[in-house]
XYZ file of C-alpha atoms in Angstrom:
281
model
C -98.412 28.693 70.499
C -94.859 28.030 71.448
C -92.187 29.480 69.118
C -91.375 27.043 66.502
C -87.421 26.334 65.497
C -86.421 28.366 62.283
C -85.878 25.335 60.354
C -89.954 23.692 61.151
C -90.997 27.081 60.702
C -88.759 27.236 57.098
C -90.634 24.076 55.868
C -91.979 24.448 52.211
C -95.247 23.767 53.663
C -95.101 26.989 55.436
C -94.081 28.841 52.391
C -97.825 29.970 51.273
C -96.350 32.205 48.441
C -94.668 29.463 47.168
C -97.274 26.941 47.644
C -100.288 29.125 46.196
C -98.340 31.543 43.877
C -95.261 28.888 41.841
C -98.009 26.330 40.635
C -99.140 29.322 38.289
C -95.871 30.325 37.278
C -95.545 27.017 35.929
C -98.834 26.629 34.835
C -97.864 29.844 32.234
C -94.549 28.238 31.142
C -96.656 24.792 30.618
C -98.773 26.971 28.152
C -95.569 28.945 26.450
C -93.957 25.508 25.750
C -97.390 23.343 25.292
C -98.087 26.294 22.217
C -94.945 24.778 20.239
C -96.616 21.449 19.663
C -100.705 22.656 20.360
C -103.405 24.733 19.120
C -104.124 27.813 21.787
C -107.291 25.918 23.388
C -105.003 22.906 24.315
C -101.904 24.687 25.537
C -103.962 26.569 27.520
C -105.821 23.766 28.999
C -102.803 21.944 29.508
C -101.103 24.766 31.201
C -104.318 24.734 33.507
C -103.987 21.473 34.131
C -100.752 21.338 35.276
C -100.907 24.339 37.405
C -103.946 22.375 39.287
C -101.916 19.249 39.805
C -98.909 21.303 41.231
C -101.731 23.055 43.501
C -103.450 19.644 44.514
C -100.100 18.023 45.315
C -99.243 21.412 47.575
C -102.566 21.423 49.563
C -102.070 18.063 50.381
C -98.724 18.253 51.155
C -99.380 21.445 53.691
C -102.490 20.009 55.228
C -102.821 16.281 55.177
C -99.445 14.397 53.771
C -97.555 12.258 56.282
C -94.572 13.643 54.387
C -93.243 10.278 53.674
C -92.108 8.384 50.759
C -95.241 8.571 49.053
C -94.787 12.018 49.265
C -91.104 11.904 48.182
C -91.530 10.067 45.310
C -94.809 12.628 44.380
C -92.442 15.480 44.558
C -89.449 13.728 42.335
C -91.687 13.169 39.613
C -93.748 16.492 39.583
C -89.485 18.471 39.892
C -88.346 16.111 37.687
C -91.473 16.762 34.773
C -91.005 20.506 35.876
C -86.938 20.084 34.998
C -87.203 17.940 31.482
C -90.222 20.819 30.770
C -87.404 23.822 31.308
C -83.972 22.532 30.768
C -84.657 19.548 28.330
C -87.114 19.997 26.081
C -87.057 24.121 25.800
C -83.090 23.817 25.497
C -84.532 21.422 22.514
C -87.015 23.780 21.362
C -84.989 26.996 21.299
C -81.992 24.719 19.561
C -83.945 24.102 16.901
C -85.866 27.336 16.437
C -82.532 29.049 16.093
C -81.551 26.967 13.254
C -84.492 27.402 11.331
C -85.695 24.159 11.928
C -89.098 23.800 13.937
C -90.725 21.872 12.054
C -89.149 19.098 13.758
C -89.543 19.890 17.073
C -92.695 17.765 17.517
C -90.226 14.498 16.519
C -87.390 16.327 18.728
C -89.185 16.168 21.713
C -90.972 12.718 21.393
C -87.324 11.550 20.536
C -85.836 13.359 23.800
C -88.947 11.744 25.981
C -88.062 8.601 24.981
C -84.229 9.587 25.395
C -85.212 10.541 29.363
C -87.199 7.272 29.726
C -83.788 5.136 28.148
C -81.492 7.053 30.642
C -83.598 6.840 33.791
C -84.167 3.126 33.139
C -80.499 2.832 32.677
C -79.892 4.214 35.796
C -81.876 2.433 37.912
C -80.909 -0.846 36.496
C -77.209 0.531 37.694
C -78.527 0.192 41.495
C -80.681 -2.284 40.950
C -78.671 -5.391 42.358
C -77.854 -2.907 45.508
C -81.838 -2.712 45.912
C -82.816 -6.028 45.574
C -79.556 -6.662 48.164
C -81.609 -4.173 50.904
C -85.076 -5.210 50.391
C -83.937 -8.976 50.489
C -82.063 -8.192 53.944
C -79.030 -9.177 52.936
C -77.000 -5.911 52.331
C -73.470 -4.804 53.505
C -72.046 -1.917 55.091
C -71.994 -0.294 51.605
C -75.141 -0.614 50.707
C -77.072 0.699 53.909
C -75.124 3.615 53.586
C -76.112 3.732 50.227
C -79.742 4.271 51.239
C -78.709 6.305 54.447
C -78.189 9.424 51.674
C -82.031 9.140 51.207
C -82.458 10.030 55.349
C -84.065 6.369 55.593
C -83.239 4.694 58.853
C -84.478 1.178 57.632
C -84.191 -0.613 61.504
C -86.173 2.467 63.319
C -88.219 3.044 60.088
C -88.165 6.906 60.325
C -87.688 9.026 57.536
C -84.895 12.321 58.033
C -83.594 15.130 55.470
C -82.328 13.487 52.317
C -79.138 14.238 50.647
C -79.843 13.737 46.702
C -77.337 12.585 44.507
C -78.629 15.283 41.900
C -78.797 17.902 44.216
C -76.403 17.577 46.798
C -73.757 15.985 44.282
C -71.685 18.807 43.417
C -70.607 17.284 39.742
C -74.341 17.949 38.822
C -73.570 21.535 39.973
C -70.191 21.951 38.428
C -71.552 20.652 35.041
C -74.184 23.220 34.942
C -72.086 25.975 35.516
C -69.444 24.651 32.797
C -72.151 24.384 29.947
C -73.588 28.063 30.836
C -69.785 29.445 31.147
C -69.064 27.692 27.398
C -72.201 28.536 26.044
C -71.723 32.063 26.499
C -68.297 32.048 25.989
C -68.620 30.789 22.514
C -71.663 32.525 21.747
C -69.443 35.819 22.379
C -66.544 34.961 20.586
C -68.852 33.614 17.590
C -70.191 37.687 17.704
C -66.807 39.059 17.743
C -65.842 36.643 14.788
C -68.705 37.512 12.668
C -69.715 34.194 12.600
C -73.762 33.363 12.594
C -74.790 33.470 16.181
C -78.211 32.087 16.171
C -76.258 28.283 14.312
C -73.852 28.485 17.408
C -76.463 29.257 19.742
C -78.644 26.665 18.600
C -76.007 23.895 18.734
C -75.375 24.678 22.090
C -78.947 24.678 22.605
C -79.091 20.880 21.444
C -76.081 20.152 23.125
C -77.482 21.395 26.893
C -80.334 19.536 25.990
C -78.001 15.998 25.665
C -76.507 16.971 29.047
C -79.950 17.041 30.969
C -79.766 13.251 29.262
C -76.869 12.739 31.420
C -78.654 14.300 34.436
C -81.559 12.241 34.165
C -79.144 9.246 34.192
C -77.859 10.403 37.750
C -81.145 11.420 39.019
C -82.095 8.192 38.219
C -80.534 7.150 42.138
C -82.701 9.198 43.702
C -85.334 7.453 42.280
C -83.967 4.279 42.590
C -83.936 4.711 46.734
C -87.209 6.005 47.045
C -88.458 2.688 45.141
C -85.996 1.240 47.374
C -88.053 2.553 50.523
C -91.301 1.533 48.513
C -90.007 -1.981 48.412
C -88.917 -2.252 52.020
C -92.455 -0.686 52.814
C -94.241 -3.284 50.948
C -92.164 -6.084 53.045
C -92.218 -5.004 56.290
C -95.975 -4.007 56.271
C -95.455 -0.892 57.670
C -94.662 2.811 56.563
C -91.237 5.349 56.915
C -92.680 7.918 59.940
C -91.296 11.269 59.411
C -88.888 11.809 62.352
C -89.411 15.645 62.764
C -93.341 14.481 62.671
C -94.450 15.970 66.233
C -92.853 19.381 64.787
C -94.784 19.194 61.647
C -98.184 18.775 63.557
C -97.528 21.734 65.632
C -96.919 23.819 62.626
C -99.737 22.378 60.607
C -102.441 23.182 64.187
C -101.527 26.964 63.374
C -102.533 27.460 59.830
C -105.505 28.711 58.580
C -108.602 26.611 57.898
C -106.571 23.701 59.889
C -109.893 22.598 61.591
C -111.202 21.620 57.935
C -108.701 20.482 56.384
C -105.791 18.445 58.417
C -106.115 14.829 59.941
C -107.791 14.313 63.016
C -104.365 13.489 64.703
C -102.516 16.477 63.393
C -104.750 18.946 65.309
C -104.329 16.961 69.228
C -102.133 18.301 70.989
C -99.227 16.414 72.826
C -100.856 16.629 76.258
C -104.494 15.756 75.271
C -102.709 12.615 73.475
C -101.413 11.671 76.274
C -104.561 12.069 78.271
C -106.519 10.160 75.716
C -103.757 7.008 75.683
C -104.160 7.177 79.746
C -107.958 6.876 79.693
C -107.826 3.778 77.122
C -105.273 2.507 79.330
């Protein structure tokens, strides 16, 4: 098989230590953070569980998924679960643990939950006039290149590398930096002061927990295009083709197990397509 182009052959996809090997890593911090709120049986279950979803959701991605918006919006919501599970509600946890106060953790983090749910429902209802302007077909200038950032060319319907407002929006970026620069900051001039470090360091630990709020509130774009694409699906009748799609079925005919496992129409090859089109013909 022909070399493939370093960034096909850099898909996630084609990442097996990171496909077989990261659902367990998160699968042990699922248990570690399930353990706060559950007896051992349940964490542990629920850490298994959740390392079996991430592994479901990578097998199908590698082997069968069109790689579409379906598959899009699977992947927001399993980084996104993965993101309030690390940065939100541990923040939370470790916040409150330092001040002696644990006890309410279980009411901390069904109050943050809800918190998350408030600010991504806030956010989309920000775009949601801008949506029902693209899905209706009567959207400006502004607003198709409001949906471009998604990689969504709505007239071809083919689907190209995002750019995320969470991720590729540098004030996302910046913020994060500034809350781990001040936490530390403070926590080391607390220590020099003589002043209780584990109160600061729990404060800030609440407070980095309120600005993943704020992160779920931009994130909350992202999500709003993919629902955008959803919508537009649902409309037309017809589904967002990945554009590097050719490229993705030559890389997915070389893995392992291939045979078993992928769509009938990811293992032809170009040529024997186009033999079989000319005989129907």
């Amino acid at each position: 098989m022909a070399k493939l182009p370093d960034e096909i052959a850099g898909f996630p996809i084609n990442q097996p230590l990171t496909l077989w090997g990261l659902p367990w890593v998160i699968g042990g911090l699922a248990v570690v953070y399930a353990s706060l709120l559950l007896p051992t049986a349940a964490s542990l279950l629920a850490g298994l569980g959740v390392a079996l979803a991430w592994l479901a959701f990578n097998c199908h991605a590698r082997y069968r998924s069109p790689l579409g918006v379906g598959h899009r919006l699977g992947q927001f919501v399993l980084l996104f679960a993965l993101f309030q599970m690390l940065l939100g509600v541990g923040a939370c946890a470790a916040g409150l643990a330092l001040l002696d106060r644990a006890h309410l953790l279980p009411a901390a983090s069904l109050g943050y939950l809800l918190a998350t749910a408030l600010a991504l429902a806030l956010g989309r209802r920000r775009w949601r006039q801008r949506s029902d302007r693209l899905v209706a077909g009567g959207a400006d200038a502004e607003d198709r290149a409001w949906l471009a950032r998604s990689g969504a060319d709505s007239e071809r319907f083919e689907l190209g590398d995002p750019l995320l407002a969470g991720t590729g929006d540098p004030a996302i970026g910046r913020h994060g930096w500034l809350a781990g620069s001040l936490a530390a900051a403070v926590a080391l001039l607390a220590r020099v002061a003589g002043f209780d470090l584990n109160g600061i360091a729990g404060m800030l630990g609440l407070l980095f927990s309120s600005l993943m709020l704020y992160a779920s509130w931009r994130l909350a774009e992202d999500l709003c295009r993919l629902l955008t694409l959803r919508r537009i699906e649902a409309r037309a009748g017809r589904r967002f083709v990945n554009r590097r799609q050719a490229e993705i079925r030559a890389l997915r005919r070389g893995f392992a197990c291939a045979r078993w496992l992928c769509r009938a129409e990811d293992l032809v090859a170009p040529a024997a397509a186009g033999r079989k089109r000319r005989q129907h013909i």
